[in-house]
Amino acid sequence: MIPLDHVIGLSAVLFSLGVIGVLVRRNLIVMLMSVELMLNAANLAFIAFNRLWPGTDATPVLDGQVFVLLVITVAAAEVAVGMGILLALFRNRDSADPEEASLLKW
Amino acid sequence: MNFPTLLFYTFALLVVAGAVGTIANIRNTVAAAMSLVLTMVSLAGIYVLLGAHMIAVFQIMVYGGAIVVLFLFAVMLHGDEHEELPPGRMRLVKAASVLVAICVMAGLVRALVGFPELPAAPVGFGRARQVGIALYSDYVLLVEMVSQVLLAAIVGALVLAKRKID
């Protein structure tokens, strides 16, 4: 059987890699990709815990999996809007560097 | 070690390798997107091993397909740009933030242990039939709300990407 500790550990590692990507990279596209990594880490944890409490044959419990579907949908929406913002930024600033978007900065 | 466990560790290695490739590839954003595909598809493999067959299909279709294609479109619309190392003081801040993130990761990995063995899954667990029944009985309101979110995102993306609003 797959050890659940290791699945959750993988989820933690994936999340931290996403955090590092957002903190360190200066390219907005890669920062969005890192956000996706973090969302996927959460999804992995949801699926793993749903597998830990799967219900019975008569009444299977699929709450975690349904929630993952929700997260996937919201992630798709987020990427679509994020790309729109990115294109608008690139049109105005000619760069995908978030440091360039400093018009509202004090 | 039985075969599913071996597969899990293989996929886990691929997931981490793909994630590292995504965040560490400062030369080529297209290669970073391809590493993201590797991560997503390997995650789908892990989902299958954990009994989430339907979700694995969606993972490959939505993440491996649609989302990465969107990223590639964005890269190709404004070209790849080389990322230089930040100036001196910022470099220290970034190194410190990586250190903090690694400490948090170590803490999480150490704290989240001691889960029980996985029980046997029910018959047909996570297949299209069960997920479909769950989606359209218990969660039908949720499905409708998510469809509204998607509609709002489509309209929002169109408005944002439009050159000029008339």
PDB file of C-alpha atoms in Angstrom:
ATOM      1  CA  MET A   1       0.000   0.000   0.000  1.00  0.00           C
ATOM      2  CA  ILE A   2       1.184   3.550  -0.705  1.00  0.00           C
ATOM      3  CA  PRO A   3       2.255   5.221   2.566  1.00  0.00           C
ATOM      4  CA  LEU A   4       0.073   8.281   3.123  1.00  0.00           C
ATOM      5  CA  ASP A   5       2.887  10.039   5.011  1.00  0.00           C
ATOM      6  CA  HIS A   6       4.911  10.141   1.826  1.00  0.00           C
ATOM      7  CA  VAL A   7       2.015  11.422  -0.269  1.00  0.00           C
ATOM      8  CA  ILE A   8       1.465  14.300   2.157  1.00  0.00           C
ATOM      9  CA  GLY A   9       5.217  14.870   2.264  1.00  0.00           C
ATOM     10  CA  LEU A  10       5.254  15.127  -1.531  1.00  0.00           C
ATOM     11  CA  SER A  11       2.397  17.609  -1.282  1.00  0.00           C
ATOM     12  CA  ALA A  12       4.385  19.733   1.194  1.00  0.00           C
ATOM     13  CA  VAL A  13       7.476  19.637  -1.026  1.00  0.00           C
ATOM     14  CA  LEU A  14       5.462  20.628  -4.088  1.00  0.00           C
ATOM     15  CA  PHE A  15       3.843  23.501  -2.205  1.00  0.00           C
ATOM     16  CA  SER A  16       7.189  24.788  -0.986  1.00  0.00           C
ATOM     17  CA  LEU A  17       8.634  24.635  -4.493  1.00  0.00           C
ATOM     18  CA  GLY A  18       5.685  26.734  -5.632  1.00  0.00           C
ATOM     19  CA  VAL A  19       6.332  29.246  -2.837  1.00  0.00           C
ATOM     20  CA  ILE A  20      10.000  29.461  -3.815  1.00  0.00           C
ATOM     21  CA  GLY A  21       9.015  30.008  -7.445  1.00  0.00           C
ATOM     22  CA  VAL A  22       6.697  32.888  -6.567  1.00  0.00           C
ATOM     23  CA  LEU A  23       9.230  34.482  -4.232  1.00  0.00           C
ATOM     24  CA  VAL A  24      12.325  34.170  -6.383  1.00  0.00           C
ATOM     25  CA  ARG A  25      11.343  34.410 -10.038  1.00  0.00           C
ATOM     26  CA  ARG A  26      10.826  37.780 -11.686  1.00  0.00           C
ATOM     27  CA  ASN A  27       8.882  36.579 -14.692  1.00  0.00           C
ATOM     28  CA  LEU A  28       5.118  36.875 -14.222  1.00  0.00           C
ATOM     29  CA  ILE A  29       4.397  33.818 -16.391  1.00  0.00           C
ATOM     30  CA  VAL A  30       6.630  31.605 -14.262  1.00  0.00           C
ATOM     31  CA  MET A  31       5.131  33.103 -11.109  1.00  0.00           C
ATOM     32  CA  LEU A  32       1.677  32.061 -12.339  1.00  0.00           C
ATOM     33  CA  MET A  33       3.046  28.568 -13.042  1.00  0.00           C
ATOM     34  CA  SER A  34       4.326  28.424  -9.469  1.00  0.00           C
ATOM     35  CA  VAL A  35       0.861  29.343  -8.206  1.00  0.00           C
ATOM     36  CA  GLU A  36      -0.424  26.365 -10.201  1.00  0.00           C
ATOM     37  CA  LEU A  37       2.148  24.175  -8.457  1.00  0.00           C
ATOM     38  CA  MET A  38       0.797  25.294  -5.088  1.00  0.00           C
ATOM     39  CA  LEU A  39      -2.798  24.608  -6.128  1.00  0.00           C
ATOM     40  CA  ASN A  40      -1.744  21.136  -7.272  1.00  0.00           C
ATOM     41  CA  ALA A  41      -0.093  20.454  -3.932  1.00  0.00           C
ATOM     42  CA  ALA A  42      -3.423  21.202  -2.250  1.00  0.00           C
ATOM     43  CA  ASN A  43      -5.204  18.964  -4.762  1.00  0.00           C
ATOM     44  CA  LEU A  44      -2.844  16.099  -4.011  1.00  0.00           C
ATOM     45  CA  ALA A  45      -3.550  16.432  -0.282  1.00  0.00           C
ATOM     46  CA  PHE A  46      -7.313  16.475  -0.951  1.00  0.00           C
ATOM     47  CA  ILE A  47      -7.117  13.303  -3.035  1.00  0.00           C
ATOM     48  CA  ALA A  48      -4.893  11.554  -0.503  1.00  0.00           C
ATOM     49  CA  PHE A  49      -7.207  12.335   2.417  1.00  0.00           C
ATOM     50  CA  ASN A  50     -10.257  11.346   0.383  1.00  0.00           C
ATOM     51  CA  ARG A  51      -8.529   8.006  -0.192  1.00  0.00           C
ATOM     52  CA  LEU A  52      -7.980   7.697   3.559  1.00  0.00           C
ATOM     53  CA  TRP A  53     -11.731   8.122   4.235  1.00  0.00           C
ATOM     54  CA  PRO A  54     -13.341   6.598   1.138  1.00  0.00           C
ATOM     55  CA  GLY A  55     -16.683   5.664   2.713  1.00  0.00           C
ATOM     56  CA  THR A  56     -18.263   2.280   2.162  1.00  0.00           C
ATOM     57  CA  ASP A  57     -19.415   0.307  -0.856  1.00  0.00           C
ATOM     58  CA  ALA A  58     -23.008   1.501  -0.397  1.00  0.00           C
ATOM     59  CA  THR A  59     -22.160   5.154   0.349  1.00  0.00           C
ATOM     60  CA  PRO A  60     -18.799   6.148  -1.122  1.00  0.00           C
ATOM     61  CA  VAL A  61     -17.538   9.540   0.031  1.00  0.00           C
ATOM     62  CA  LEU A  62     -16.124  11.685  -2.772  1.00  0.00           C
ATOM     63  CA  ASP A  63     -16.052  15.104  -1.129  1.00  0.00           C
ATOM     64  CA  GLY A  64     -12.319  15.548  -1.616  1.00  0.00           C
ATOM     65  CA  GLN A  65     -12.425  14.614  -5.278  1.00  0.00           C
ATOM     66  CA  VAL A  66     -15.326  16.958  -5.967  1.00  0.00           C
ATOM     67  CA  PHE A  67     -13.393  19.711  -4.234  1.00  0.00           C
ATOM     68  CA  VAL A  68     -10.403  19.004  -6.460  1.00  0.00           C
ATOM     69  CA  LEU A  69     -12.626  19.411  -9.514  1.00  0.00           C
ATOM     70  CA  LEU A  70     -13.680  22.779  -8.109  1.00  0.00           C
ATOM     71  CA  VAL A  71     -10.050  23.813  -7.590  1.00  0.00           C
ATOM     72  CA  ILE A  72      -9.140  22.769 -11.147  1.00  0.00           C
ATOM     73  CA  THR A  73     -11.989  24.899 -12.520  1.00  0.00           C
ATOM     74  CA  VAL A  74     -11.030  27.913 -10.441  1.00  0.00           C
ATOM     75  CA  ALA A  75      -7.388  27.465 -11.477  1.00  0.00           C
ATOM     76  CA  ALA A  76      -8.395  27.506 -15.138  1.00  0.00           C
ATOM     77  CA  ALA A  77     -10.391  30.696 -14.566  1.00  0.00           C
ATOM     78  CA  GLU A  78      -7.483  32.208 -12.663  1.00  0.00           C
ATOM     79  CA  VAL A  79      -5.031  31.475 -15.460  1.00  0.00           C
ATOM     80  CA  ALA A  80      -7.377  32.961 -18.069  1.00  0.00           C
ATOM     81  CA  VAL A  81      -7.777  36.207 -16.124  1.00  0.00           C
ATOM     82  CA  GLY A  82      -4.086  36.228 -15.165  1.00  0.00           C
ATOM     83  CA  MET A  83      -3.057  35.966 -18.796  1.00  0.00           C
ATOM     84  CA  GLY A  84      -5.400  38.832 -19.640  1.00  0.00           C
ATOM     85  CA  ILE A  85      -3.767  40.995 -16.968  1.00  0.00           C
ATOM     86  CA  LEU A  86      -0.339  39.898 -18.154  1.00  0.00           C
ATOM     87  CA  LEU A  87      -1.083  40.881 -21.746  1.00  0.00           C
ATOM     88  CA  ALA A  88      -2.429  44.242 -20.602  1.00  0.00           C
ATOM     89  CA  LEU A  89       0.681  44.805 -18.498  1.00  0.00           C
ATOM     90  CA  PHE A  90       2.940  43.782 -21.338  1.00  0.00           C
ATOM     91  CA  ARG A  91       1.143  46.107 -23.716  1.00  0.00           C
ATOM     92  CA  ASN A  92       1.642  49.057 -21.365  1.00  0.00           C
ATOM     93  CA  ARG A  93       5.047  48.283 -19.852  1.00  0.00           C
ATOM     94  CA  ASP A  94       6.659  46.075 -22.511  1.00  0.00           C
ATOM     95  CA  SER A  95       7.923  43.609 -19.918  1.00  0.00           C
ATOM     96  CA  ALA A  96       6.752  40.627 -17.890  1.00  0.00           C
ATOM     97  CA  ASP A  97       8.797  41.723 -14.890  1.00  0.00           C
ATOM     98  CA  PRO A  98       6.540  42.490 -11.898  1.00  0.00           C
ATOM     99  CA  GLU A  99       9.065  45.108 -10.742  1.00  0.00           C
ATOM    100  CA  GLU A 100       8.066  47.157 -13.764  1.00  0.00           C
ATOM    101  CA  ALA A 101       4.471  47.381 -12.580  1.00  0.00           C
ATOM    102  CA  SER A 102       5.216  50.054 -10.002  1.00  0.00           C
ATOM    103  CA  LEU A 103       2.821  52.799 -11.055  1.00  0.00           C
ATOM    104  CA  LEU A 104       0.761  52.441  -7.874  1.00  0.00           C
ATOM    105  CA  LYS A 105       3.817  52.076  -5.695  1.00  0.00           C
ATOM    106  CA  TRP A 106       4.420  54.819  -3.187  1.00  0.00           C
TER     107      TRP A 106
ATOM    108  CA  MET B   1       7.735  -3.070  -2.150  1.00  0.00           C
ATOM    109  CA  ASN B   2       4.868  -3.849  -4.487  1.00  0.00           C
ATOM    110  CA  PHE B   3       4.296  -2.430  -7.928  1.00  0.00           C
ATOM    111  CA  PRO B   4       1.875   0.465  -7.100  1.00  0.00           C
ATOM    112  CA  THR B   5       4.234   1.727  -4.401  1.00  0.00           C
ATOM    113  CA  LEU B   6       7.150   1.613  -6.825  1.00  0.00           C
ATOM    114  CA  LEU B   7       5.058   3.517  -9.370  1.00  0.00           C
ATOM    115  CA  PHE B   8       4.180   6.082  -6.720  1.00  0.00           C
ATOM    116  CA  TYR B   9       7.828   6.806  -5.948  1.00  0.00           C
ATOM    117  CA  THR B  10       8.640   7.032  -9.658  1.00  0.00           C
ATOM    118  CA  PHE B  11       5.826   9.514 -10.224  1.00  0.00           C
ATOM    119  CA  ALA B  12       6.786  11.450  -7.079  1.00  0.00           C
ATOM    120  CA  LEU B  13      10.325  11.810  -8.392  1.00  0.00           C
ATOM    121  CA  LEU B  14       8.996  13.033 -11.742  1.00  0.00           C
ATOM    122  CA  VAL B  15       6.672  15.509 -10.006  1.00  0.00           C
ATOM    123  CA  VAL B  16       9.517  17.037  -8.004  1.00  0.00           C
ATOM    124  CA  ALA B  17      11.835  17.046 -11.020  1.00  0.00           C
ATOM    125  CA  GLY B  18       9.210  18.810 -13.117  1.00  0.00           C
ATOM    126  CA  ALA B  19       8.501  21.372 -10.395  1.00  0.00           C
ATOM    127  CA  VAL B  20      12.206  22.127  -9.961  1.00  0.00           C
ATOM    128  CA  GLY B  21      12.535  22.399 -13.732  1.00  0.00           C
ATOM    129  CA  THR B  22       9.647  24.857 -13.797  1.00  0.00           C
ATOM    130  CA  ILE B  23      10.996  27.246 -11.189  1.00  0.00           C
ATOM    131  CA  ALA B  24      14.721  26.854 -11.911  1.00  0.00           C
ATOM    132  CA  ASN B  25      14.669  27.326 -15.675  1.00  0.00           C
ATOM    133  CA  ILE B  26      15.624  30.991 -16.008  1.00  0.00           C
ATOM    134  CA  ARG B  27      16.753  30.800 -19.645  1.00  0.00           C
ATOM    135  CA  ASN B  28      13.758  29.388 -21.432  1.00  0.00           C
ATOM    136  CA  THR B  29      10.133  29.874 -20.385  1.00  0.00           C
ATOM    137  CA  VAL B  30       8.882  27.338 -22.953  1.00  0.00           C
ATOM    138  CA  ALA B  31      11.034  24.668 -21.305  1.00  0.00           C
ATOM    139  CA  ALA B  32       9.591  25.707 -17.931  1.00  0.00           C
ATOM    140  CA  ALA B  33       6.080  25.182 -19.333  1.00  0.00           C
ATOM    141  CA  MET B  34       7.097  21.742 -20.601  1.00  0.00           C
ATOM    142  CA  SER B  35       8.413  20.859 -17.135  1.00  0.00           C
ATOM    143  CA  LEU B  36       5.012  21.924 -15.819  1.00  0.00           C
ATOM    144  CA  VAL B  37       3.414  19.384 -18.191  1.00  0.00           C
ATOM    145  CA  LEU B  38       5.675  16.700 -16.731  1.00  0.00           C
ATOM    146  CA  THR B  39       4.569  17.641 -13.211  1.00  0.00           C
ATOM    147  CA  MET B  40       0.886  17.660 -14.105  1.00  0.00           C
ATOM    148  CA  VAL B  41       0.905  14.327 -15.954  1.00  0.00           C
ATOM    149  CA  SER B  42       2.903  12.621 -13.200  1.00  0.00           C
ATOM    150  CA  LEU B  43       0.441  13.999 -10.649  1.00  0.00           C
ATOM    151  CA  ALA B  44      -2.356  12.449 -12.700  1.00  0.00           C
ATOM    152  CA  GLY B  45      -0.543   9.117 -12.364  1.00  0.00           C
ATOM    153  CA  ILE B  46      -0.455   9.531  -8.580  1.00  0.00           C
ATOM    154  CA  TYR B  47      -4.177  10.400  -8.618  1.00  0.00           C
ATOM    155  CA  VAL B  48      -4.891   7.103 -10.391  1.00  0.00           C
ATOM    156  CA  LEU B  49      -2.850   5.241  -7.776  1.00  0.00           C
ATOM    157  CA  LEU B  50      -4.951   6.965  -5.082  1.00  0.00           C
ATOM    158  CA  GLY B  51      -8.210   5.887  -6.708  1.00  0.00           C
ATOM    159  CA  ALA B  52      -9.160   9.217  -8.319  1.00  0.00           C
ATOM    160  CA  HIS B  53      -9.504   7.972 -11.888  1.00  0.00           C
ATOM    161  CA  MET B  54     -11.898  10.649 -13.111  1.00  0.00           C
ATOM    162  CA  ILE B  55      -9.878  13.484 -11.571  1.00  0.00           C
ATOM    163  CA  ALA B  56      -6.747  12.150 -13.262  1.00  0.00           C
ATOM    164  CA  VAL B  57      -8.455  12.463 -16.648  1.00  0.00           C
ATOM    165  CA  PHE B  58      -9.485  16.041 -15.858  1.00  0.00           C
ATOM    166  CA  GLN B  59      -5.993  16.806 -14.593  1.00  0.00           C
ATOM    167  CA  ILE B  60      -4.433  15.793 -17.901  1.00  0.00           C
ATOM    168  CA  MET B  61      -7.109  17.525 -19.988  1.00  0.00           C
ATOM    169  CA  VAL B  62      -7.281  20.811 -18.094  1.00  0.00           C
ATOM    170  CA  TYR B  63      -3.773  21.201 -16.657  1.00  0.00           C
ATOM    171  CA  GLY B  64      -1.679  19.227 -19.135  1.00  0.00           C
ATOM    172  CA  GLY B  65      -3.686  20.547 -22.043  1.00  0.00           C
ATOM    173  CA  ALA B  66      -5.551  23.796 -21.657  1.00  0.00           C
ATOM    174  CA  ILE B  67      -3.637  25.653 -18.957  1.00  0.00           C
ATOM    175  CA  VAL B  68      -0.167  24.907 -20.298  1.00  0.00           C
ATOM    176  CA  VAL B  69      -1.295  25.872 -23.808  1.00  0.00           C
ATOM    177  CA  LEU B  70      -2.450  29.197 -22.346  1.00  0.00           C
ATOM    178  CA  PHE B  71       0.978  29.679 -20.779  1.00  0.00           C
ATOM    179  CA  LEU B  72       2.652  28.863 -24.096  1.00  0.00           C
ATOM    180  CA  PHE B  73       0.400  31.350 -25.885  1.00  0.00           C
ATOM    181  CA  ALA B  74       1.415  34.036 -23.401  1.00  0.00           C
ATOM    182  CA  VAL B  75       5.105  33.235 -23.914  1.00  0.00           C
ATOM    183  CA  MET B  76       4.763  33.315 -27.672  1.00  0.00           C
ATOM    184  CA  LEU B  77       2.696  36.512 -27.699  1.00  0.00           C
ATOM    185  CA  HIS B  78       5.371  38.577 -26.050  1.00  0.00           C
ATOM    186  CA  GLY B  79       8.517  36.566 -26.577  1.00  0.00           C
ATOM    187  CA  ASP B  80      10.862  35.039 -24.098  1.00  0.00           C
ATOM    188  CA  GLU B  81      12.922  37.347 -21.980  1.00  0.00           C
ATOM    189  CA  HIS B  82      16.142  36.517 -20.250  1.00  0.00           C
ATOM    190  CA  GLU B  83      16.080  36.934 -16.535  1.00  0.00           C
ATOM    191  CA  GLU B  84      19.212  38.388 -14.983  1.00  0.00           C
ATOM    192  CA  LEU B  85      20.169  37.916 -11.403  1.00  0.00           C
ATOM    193  CA  PRO B  86      18.737  40.709  -9.237  1.00  0.00           C
ATOM    194  CA  PRO B  87      21.078  43.388  -7.834  1.00  0.00           C
ATOM    195  CA  GLY B  88      23.072  42.747  -4.640  1.00  0.00           C
ATOM    196  CA  ARG B  89      20.680  43.540  -1.819  1.00  0.00           C
ATOM    197  CA  MET B  90      17.706  41.880  -3.502  1.00  0.00           C
ATOM    198  CA  ARG B  91      19.783  38.751  -4.010  1.00  0.00           C
ATOM    199  CA  LEU B  92      20.212  38.458  -0.228  1.00  0.00           C
ATOM    200  CA  VAL B  93      16.487  38.924   0.329  1.00  0.00           C
ATOM    201  CA  LYS B  94      15.690  36.227  -2.232  1.00  0.00           C
ATOM    202  CA  ALA B  95      18.195  33.798  -0.704  1.00  0.00           C
ATOM    203  CA  ALA B  96      16.649  34.424   2.719  1.00  0.00           C
ATOM    204  CA  SER B  97      13.149  33.794   1.357  1.00  0.00           C
ATOM    205  CA  VAL B  98      14.285  30.496  -0.178  1.00  0.00           C
ATOM    206  CA  LEU B  99      15.795  29.526   3.156  1.00  0.00           C
ATOM    207  CA  VAL B 100      12.528  30.321   4.961  1.00  0.00           C
ATOM    208  CA  ALA B 101      10.533  28.334   2.404  1.00  0.00           C
ATOM    209  CA  ILE B 102      12.843  25.341   2.825  1.00  0.00           C
ATOM    210  CA  CYS B 103      12.516  25.556   6.624  1.00  0.00           C
ATOM    211  CA  VAL B 104       8.724  25.656   6.317  1.00  0.00           C
ATOM    212  CA  MET B 105       8.882  22.629   4.002  1.00  0.00           C
ATOM    213  CA  ALA B 106      11.057  20.705   6.468  1.00  0.00           C
ATOM    214  CA  GLY B 107       8.690  21.604   9.290  1.00  0.00           C
ATOM    215  CA  LEU B 108       5.647  20.467   7.313  1.00  0.00           C
ATOM    216  CA  VAL B 109       7.295  17.201   6.294  1.00  0.00           C
ATOM    217  CA  ARG B 110       8.286  16.529   9.885  1.00  0.00           C
ATOM    218  CA  ALA B 111       4.914  17.485  11.361  1.00  0.00           C
ATOM    219  CA  LEU B 112       2.658  15.654   8.892  1.00  0.00           C
ATOM    220  CA  VAL B 113       3.536  12.060   9.697  1.00  0.00           C
ATOM    221  CA  GLY B 114       1.866   9.168  11.429  1.00  0.00           C
ATOM    222  CA  PHE B 115      -1.190   8.700   9.251  1.00  0.00           C
ATOM    223  CA  PRO B 116      -2.850   5.264   9.355  1.00  0.00           C
ATOM    224  CA  GLU B 117      -2.626   2.761   6.534  1.00  0.00           C
ATOM    225  CA  LEU B 118      -4.939   3.400   3.607  1.00  0.00           C
ATOM    226  CA  PRO B 119      -8.096   1.282   3.856  1.00  0.00           C
ATOM    227  CA  ALA B 120      -9.445  -0.747   0.950  1.00  0.00           C
ATOM    228  CA  ALA B 121     -11.323   1.482  -1.490  1.00  0.00           C
ATOM    229  CA  PRO B 122     -15.035   0.816  -2.183  1.00  0.00           C
ATOM    230  CA  VAL B 123     -16.016  -0.798  -5.472  1.00  0.00           C
ATOM    231  CA  GLY B 124     -15.788   1.646  -8.372  1.00  0.00           C
ATOM    232  CA  PHE B 125     -14.283   4.349  -6.147  1.00  0.00           C
ATOM    233  CA  GLY B 126     -13.581   7.574  -8.012  1.00  0.00           C
ATOM    234  CA  ARG B 127     -14.780   6.344 -11.401  1.00  0.00           C
ATOM    235  CA  ALA B 128     -16.876   8.460 -13.733  1.00  0.00           C
ATOM    236  CA  ARG B 129     -20.159   7.005 -12.480  1.00  0.00           C
ATOM    237  CA  GLN B 130     -19.602   7.787  -8.817  1.00  0.00           C
ATOM    238  CA  VAL B 131     -18.107  11.222  -9.437  1.00  0.00           C
ATOM    239  CA  GLY B 132     -20.956  12.050 -11.793  1.00  0.00           C
ATOM    240  CA  ILE B 133     -23.590  10.973  -9.282  1.00  0.00           C
ATOM    241  CA  ALA B 134     -21.886  13.024  -6.558  1.00  0.00           C
ATOM    242  CA  LEU B 135     -21.614  16.076  -8.824  1.00  0.00           C
ATOM    243  CA  TYR B 136     -25.236  16.053  -9.913  1.00  0.00           C
ATOM    244  CA  SER B 137     -26.883  15.118  -6.613  1.00  0.00           C
ATOM    245  CA  ASP B 138     -25.071  16.454  -3.536  1.00  0.00           C
ATOM    246  CA  TYR B 139     -23.060  19.108  -5.312  1.00  0.00           C
ATOM    247  CA  VAL B 140     -25.400  20.314  -8.029  1.00  0.00           C
ATOM    248  CA  LEU B 141     -25.511  23.835  -6.562  1.00  0.00           C
ATOM    249  CA  LEU B 142     -21.709  23.889  -6.493  1.00  0.00           C
ATOM    250  CA  VAL B 143     -21.555  22.903 -10.167  1.00  0.00           C
ATOM    251  CA  GLU B 144     -23.887  25.736 -11.086  1.00  0.00           C
ATOM    252  CA  MET B 145     -21.846  28.233  -9.072  1.00  0.00           C
ATOM    253  CA  VAL B 146     -18.604  27.085 -10.688  1.00  0.00           C
ATOM    254  CA  SER B 147     -20.165  27.536 -14.107  1.00  0.00           C
ATOM    255  CA  GLN B 148     -20.889  31.161 -13.142  1.00  0.00           C
ATOM    256  CA  VAL B 149     -17.249  31.581 -12.074  1.00  0.00           C
ATOM    257  CA  LEU B 150     -16.125  30.275 -15.466  1.00  0.00           C
ATOM    258  CA  LEU B 151     -18.483  32.620 -17.289  1.00  0.00           C
ATOM    259  CA  ALA B 152     -17.196  35.576 -15.287  1.00  0.00           C
ATOM    260  CA  ALA B 153     -13.611  34.524 -16.037  1.00  0.00           C
ATOM    261  CA  ILE B 154     -14.309  34.301 -19.778  1.00  0.00           C
ATOM    262  CA  VAL B 155     -15.855  37.774 -19.842  1.00  0.00           C
ATOM    263  CA  GLY B 156     -13.099  39.166 -17.634  1.00  0.00           C
ATOM    264  CA  ALA B 157     -10.322  37.696 -19.775  1.00  0.00           C
ATOM    265  CA  LEU B 158     -11.943  39.054 -22.952  1.00  0.00           C
ATOM    266  CA  VAL B 159     -12.273  42.542 -21.473  1.00  0.00           C
ATOM    267  CA  LEU B 160      -8.702  42.533 -20.163  1.00  0.00           C
ATOM    268  CA  ALA B 161      -7.149  41.229 -23.362  1.00  0.00           C
ATOM    269  CA  LYS B 162      -9.062  43.593 -25.604  1.00  0.00           C
ATOM    270  CA  ARG B 163      -6.883  46.320 -27.065  1.00  0.00           C
ATOM    271  CA  LYS B 164      -9.262  49.187 -26.486  1.00  0.00           C
ATOM    272  CA  ILE B 165     -12.680  49.280 -24.878  1.00  0.00           C
ATOM    273  CA  ASP B 166     -15.120  51.192 -27.055  1.00  0.00           C
TER     274      ASP B 166
END
